PDB file of C-alpha atoms in Angstrom:
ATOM      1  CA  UNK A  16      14.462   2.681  -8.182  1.00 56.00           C
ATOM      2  CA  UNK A  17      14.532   2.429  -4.468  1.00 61.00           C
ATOM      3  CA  UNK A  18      17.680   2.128  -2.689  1.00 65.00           C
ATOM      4  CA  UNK A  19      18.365  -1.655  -1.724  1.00 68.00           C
ATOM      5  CA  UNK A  20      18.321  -1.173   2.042  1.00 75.00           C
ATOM      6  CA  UNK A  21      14.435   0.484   1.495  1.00 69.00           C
ATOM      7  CA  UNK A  22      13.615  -2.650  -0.450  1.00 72.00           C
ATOM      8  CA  UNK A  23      15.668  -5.309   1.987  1.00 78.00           C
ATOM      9  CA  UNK A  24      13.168  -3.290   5.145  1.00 76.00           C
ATOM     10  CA  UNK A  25      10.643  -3.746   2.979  1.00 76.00           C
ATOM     11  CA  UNK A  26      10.920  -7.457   2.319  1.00 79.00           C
ATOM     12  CA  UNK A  27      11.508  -8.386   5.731  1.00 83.00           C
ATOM     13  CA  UNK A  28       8.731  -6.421   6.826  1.00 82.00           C
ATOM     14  CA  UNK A  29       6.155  -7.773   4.286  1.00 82.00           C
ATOM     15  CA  UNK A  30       7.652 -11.315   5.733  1.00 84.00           C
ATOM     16  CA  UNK A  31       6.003 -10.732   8.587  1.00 85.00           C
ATOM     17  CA  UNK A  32       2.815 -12.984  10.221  1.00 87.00           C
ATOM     18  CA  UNK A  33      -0.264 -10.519   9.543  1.00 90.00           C
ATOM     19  CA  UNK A  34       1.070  -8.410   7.221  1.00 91.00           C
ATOM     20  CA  UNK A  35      -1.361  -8.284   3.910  1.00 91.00           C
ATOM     21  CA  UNK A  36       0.212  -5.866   1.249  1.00 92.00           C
ATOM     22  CA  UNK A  37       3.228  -3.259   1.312  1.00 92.00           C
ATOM     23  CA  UNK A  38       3.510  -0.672  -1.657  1.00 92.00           C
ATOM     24  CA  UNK A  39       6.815   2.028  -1.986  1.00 92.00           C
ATOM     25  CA  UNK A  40       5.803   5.186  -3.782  1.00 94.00           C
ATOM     26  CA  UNK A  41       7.712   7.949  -5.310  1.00 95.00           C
ATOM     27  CA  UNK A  42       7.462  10.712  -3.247  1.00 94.00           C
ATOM     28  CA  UNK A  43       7.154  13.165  -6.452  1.00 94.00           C
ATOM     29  CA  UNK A  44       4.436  11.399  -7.921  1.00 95.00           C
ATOM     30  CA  UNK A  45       2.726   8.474  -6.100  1.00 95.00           C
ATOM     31  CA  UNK A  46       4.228   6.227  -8.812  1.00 95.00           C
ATOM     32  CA  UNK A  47       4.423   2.816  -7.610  1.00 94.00           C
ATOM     33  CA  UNK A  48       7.622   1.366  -7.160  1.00 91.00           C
ATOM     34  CA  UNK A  49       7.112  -2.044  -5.699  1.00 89.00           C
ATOM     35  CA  UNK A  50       3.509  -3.409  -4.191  1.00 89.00           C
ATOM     36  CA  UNK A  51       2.941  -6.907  -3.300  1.00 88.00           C
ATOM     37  CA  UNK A  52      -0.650  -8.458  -2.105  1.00 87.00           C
ATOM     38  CA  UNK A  53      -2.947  -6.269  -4.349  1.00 82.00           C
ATOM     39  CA  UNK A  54      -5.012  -7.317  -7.299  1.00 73.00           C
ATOM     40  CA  UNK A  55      -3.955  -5.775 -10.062  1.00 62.00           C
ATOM     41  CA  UNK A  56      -6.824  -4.354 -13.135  1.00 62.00           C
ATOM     42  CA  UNK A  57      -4.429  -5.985 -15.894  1.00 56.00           C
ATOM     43  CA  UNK A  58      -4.655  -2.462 -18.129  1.00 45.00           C
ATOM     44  CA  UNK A  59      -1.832  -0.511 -19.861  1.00 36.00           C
ATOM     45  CA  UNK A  60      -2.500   2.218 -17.366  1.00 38.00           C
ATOM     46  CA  UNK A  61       0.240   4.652 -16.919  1.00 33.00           C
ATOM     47  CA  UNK A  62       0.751   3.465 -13.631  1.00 36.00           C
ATOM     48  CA  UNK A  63       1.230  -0.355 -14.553  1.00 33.00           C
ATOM     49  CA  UNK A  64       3.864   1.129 -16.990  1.00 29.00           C
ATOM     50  CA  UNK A  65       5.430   3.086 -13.989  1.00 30.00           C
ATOM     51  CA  UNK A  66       5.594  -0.149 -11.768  1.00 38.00           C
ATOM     52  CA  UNK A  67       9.399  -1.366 -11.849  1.00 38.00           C
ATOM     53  CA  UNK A  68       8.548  -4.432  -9.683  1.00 37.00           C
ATOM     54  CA  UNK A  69       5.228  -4.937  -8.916  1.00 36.00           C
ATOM     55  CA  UNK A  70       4.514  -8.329  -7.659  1.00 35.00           C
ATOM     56  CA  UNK A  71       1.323  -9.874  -6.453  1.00 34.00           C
ATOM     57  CA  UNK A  72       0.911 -12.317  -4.234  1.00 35.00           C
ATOM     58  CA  UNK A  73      -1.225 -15.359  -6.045  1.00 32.00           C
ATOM     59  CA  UNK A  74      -5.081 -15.744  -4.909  1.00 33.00           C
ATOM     60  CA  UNK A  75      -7.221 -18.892  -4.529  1.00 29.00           C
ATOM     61  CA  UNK A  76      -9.545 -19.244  -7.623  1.00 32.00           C
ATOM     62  CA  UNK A  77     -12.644 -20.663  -6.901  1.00 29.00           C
ATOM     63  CA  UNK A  78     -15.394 -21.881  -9.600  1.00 34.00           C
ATOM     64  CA  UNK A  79     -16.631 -19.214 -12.371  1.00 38.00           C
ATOM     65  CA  UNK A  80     -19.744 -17.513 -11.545  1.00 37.00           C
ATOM     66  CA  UNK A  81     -23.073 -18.039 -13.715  1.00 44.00           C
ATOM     67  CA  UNK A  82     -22.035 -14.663 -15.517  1.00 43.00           C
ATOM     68  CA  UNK A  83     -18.224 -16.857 -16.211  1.00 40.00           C
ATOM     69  CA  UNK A  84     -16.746 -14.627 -14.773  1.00 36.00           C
ATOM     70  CA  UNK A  85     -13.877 -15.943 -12.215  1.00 31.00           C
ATOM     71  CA  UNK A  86     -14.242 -15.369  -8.649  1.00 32.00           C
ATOM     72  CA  UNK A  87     -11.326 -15.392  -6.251  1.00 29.00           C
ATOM     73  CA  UNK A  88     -11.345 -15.948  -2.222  1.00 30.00           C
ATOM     74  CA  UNK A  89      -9.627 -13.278  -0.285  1.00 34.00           C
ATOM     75  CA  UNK A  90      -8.374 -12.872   2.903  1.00 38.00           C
ATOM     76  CA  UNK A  91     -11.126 -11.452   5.090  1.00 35.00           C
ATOM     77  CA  UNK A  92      -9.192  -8.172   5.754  1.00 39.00           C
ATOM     78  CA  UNK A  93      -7.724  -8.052   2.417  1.00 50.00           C
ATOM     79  CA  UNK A  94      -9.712  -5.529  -0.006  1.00 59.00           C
ATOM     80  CA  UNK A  95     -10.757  -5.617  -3.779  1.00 76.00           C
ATOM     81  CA  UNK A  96      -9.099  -2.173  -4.181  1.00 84.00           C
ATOM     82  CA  UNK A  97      -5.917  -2.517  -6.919  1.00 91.00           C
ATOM     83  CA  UNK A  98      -2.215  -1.501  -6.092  1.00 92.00           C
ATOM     84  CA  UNK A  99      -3.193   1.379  -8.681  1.00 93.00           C
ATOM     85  CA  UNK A 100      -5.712   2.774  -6.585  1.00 93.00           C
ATOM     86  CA  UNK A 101      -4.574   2.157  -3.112  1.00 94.00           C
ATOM     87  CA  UNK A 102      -1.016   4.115  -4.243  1.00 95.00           C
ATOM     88  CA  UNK A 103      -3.657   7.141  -5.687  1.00 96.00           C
ATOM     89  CA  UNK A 104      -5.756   7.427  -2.134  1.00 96.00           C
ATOM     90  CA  UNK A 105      -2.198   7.068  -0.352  1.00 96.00           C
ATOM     91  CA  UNK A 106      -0.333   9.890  -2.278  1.00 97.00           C
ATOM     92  CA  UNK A 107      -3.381  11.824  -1.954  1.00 97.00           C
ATOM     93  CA  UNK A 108      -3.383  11.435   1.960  1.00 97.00           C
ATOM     94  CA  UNK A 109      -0.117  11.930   2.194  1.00 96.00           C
ATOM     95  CA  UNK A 110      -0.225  15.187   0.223  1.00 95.00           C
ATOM     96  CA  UNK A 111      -3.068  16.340   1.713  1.00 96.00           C
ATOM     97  CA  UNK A 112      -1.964  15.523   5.324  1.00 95.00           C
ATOM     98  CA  UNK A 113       1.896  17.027   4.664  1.00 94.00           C
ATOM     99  CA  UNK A 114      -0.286  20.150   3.805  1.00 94.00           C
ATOM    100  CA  UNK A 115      -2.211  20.303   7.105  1.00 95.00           C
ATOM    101  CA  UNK A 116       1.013  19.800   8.874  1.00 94.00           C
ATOM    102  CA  UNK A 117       2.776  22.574   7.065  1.00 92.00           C
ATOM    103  CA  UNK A 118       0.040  24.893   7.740  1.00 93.00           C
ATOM    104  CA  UNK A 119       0.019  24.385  11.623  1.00 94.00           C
ATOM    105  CA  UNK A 120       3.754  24.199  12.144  1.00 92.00           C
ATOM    106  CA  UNK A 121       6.106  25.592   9.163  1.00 90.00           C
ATOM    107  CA  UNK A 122       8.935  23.527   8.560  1.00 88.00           C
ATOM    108  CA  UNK A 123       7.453  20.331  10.090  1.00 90.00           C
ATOM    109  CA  UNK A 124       7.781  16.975   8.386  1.00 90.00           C
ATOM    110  CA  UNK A 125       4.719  14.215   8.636  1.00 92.00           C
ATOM    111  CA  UNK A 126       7.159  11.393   9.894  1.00 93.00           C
ATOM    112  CA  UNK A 127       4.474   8.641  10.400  1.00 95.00           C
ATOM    113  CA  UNK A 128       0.858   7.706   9.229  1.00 96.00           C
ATOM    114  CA  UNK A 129      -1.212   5.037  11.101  1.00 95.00           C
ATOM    115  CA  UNK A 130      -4.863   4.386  10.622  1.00 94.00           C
ATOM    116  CA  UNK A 131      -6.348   1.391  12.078  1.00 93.00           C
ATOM    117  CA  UNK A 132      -9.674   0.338  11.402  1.00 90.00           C
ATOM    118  CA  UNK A 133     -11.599  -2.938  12.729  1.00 89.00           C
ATOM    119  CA  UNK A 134     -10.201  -4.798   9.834  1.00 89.00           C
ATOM    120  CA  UNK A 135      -6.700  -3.664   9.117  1.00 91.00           C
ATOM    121  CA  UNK A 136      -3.802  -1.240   9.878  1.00 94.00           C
ATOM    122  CA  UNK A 137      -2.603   0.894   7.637  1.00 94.00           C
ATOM    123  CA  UNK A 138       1.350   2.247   8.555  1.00 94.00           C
ATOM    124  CA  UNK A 139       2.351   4.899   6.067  1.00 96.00           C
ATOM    125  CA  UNK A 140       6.009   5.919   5.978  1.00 94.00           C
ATOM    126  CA  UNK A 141       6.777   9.672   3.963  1.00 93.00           C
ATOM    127  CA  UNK A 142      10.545  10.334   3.491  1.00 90.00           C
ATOM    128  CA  UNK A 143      11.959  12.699   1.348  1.00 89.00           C
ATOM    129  CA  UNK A 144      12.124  10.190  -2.109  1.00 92.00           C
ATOM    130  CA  UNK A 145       9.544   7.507  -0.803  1.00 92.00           C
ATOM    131  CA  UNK A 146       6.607   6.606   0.319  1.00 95.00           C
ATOM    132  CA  UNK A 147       6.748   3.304   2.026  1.00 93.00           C
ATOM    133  CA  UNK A 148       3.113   2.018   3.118  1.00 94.00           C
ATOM    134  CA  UNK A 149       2.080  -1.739   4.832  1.00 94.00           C
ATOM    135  CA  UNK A 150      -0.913  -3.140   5.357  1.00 93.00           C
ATOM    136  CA  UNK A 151      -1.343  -5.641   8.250  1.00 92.00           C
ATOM    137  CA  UNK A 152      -3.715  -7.248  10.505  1.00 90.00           C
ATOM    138  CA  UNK A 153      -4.408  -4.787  13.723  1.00 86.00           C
ATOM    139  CA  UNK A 154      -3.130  -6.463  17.181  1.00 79.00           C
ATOM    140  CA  UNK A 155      -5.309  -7.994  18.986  1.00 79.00           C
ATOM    141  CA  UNK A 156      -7.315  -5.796  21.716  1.00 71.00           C
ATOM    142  CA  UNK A 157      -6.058  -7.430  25.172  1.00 63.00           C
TER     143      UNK A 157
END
């Protein structure tokens, strides 16, 4: 489990106006540790077993579609993706990117992540144990 200041950061981080999901994943593995604001694909994967505290924020359920199945309204920025396979594209971007590092400067660390696209940032945090990613709305263009 992650140490309680890592999870205290991250709660009063994903307190935050704009911010849409946070996940912390083992390092070792990409297991997920904690996410909050992702769907979840309600199977007995092995990473839903892994998942110590996963919690997910509630969405707004809107009428069942003619094929009854239930549709829910999400944020505009927010995507359809699951905590399960956000944490699998993060660990491999992390891996992948600690890699590239390593090979241009030995010994070098990848301290900080941040992609921002039109919709979203996304500010990815590698230490040695965790990986501690948050999703929030990108600042405004002045």
């Amino acid at each position: 489990m992650a140490p309680l200041s890592t999870l205290e950061n991250l709660a009063r981080i994903a307190s935050k106006p704009g911010v849409q999901s946070t996940l912390v994943l083992s390092r070792a593995d990409g297991a997920i540790i904690r996410a909050t604001g992702f769907a979840t694909n309600g199977s007995n994967s092995p990473a839903n077993e892994i998942s110590i505290h996963q919690s997910v924020e509630p969405h707004t359920a809107l009428p069942e579609s003619a094929d009854g199945k239930i549709e829910y309204a999400r944020n505009r920025t927010q995507s359809s993706k699951t905590a399960e396979e956000v944490a699998k594209m993060i660990f491999q971007f992390v891996s992948t990117t600690t890699g590239l590092i390593n090979d241009l400067e030995e010994g070098d660390d990848v301290q900080l992540l941040r992609l921002r696209t039109r919709n979203s940032e996304i500010v990815i945090v590698p230490d040695s144990a965790y990986i501690m990613v948050v999703v929030h709305d990108p600042p405004k263009a002045s």
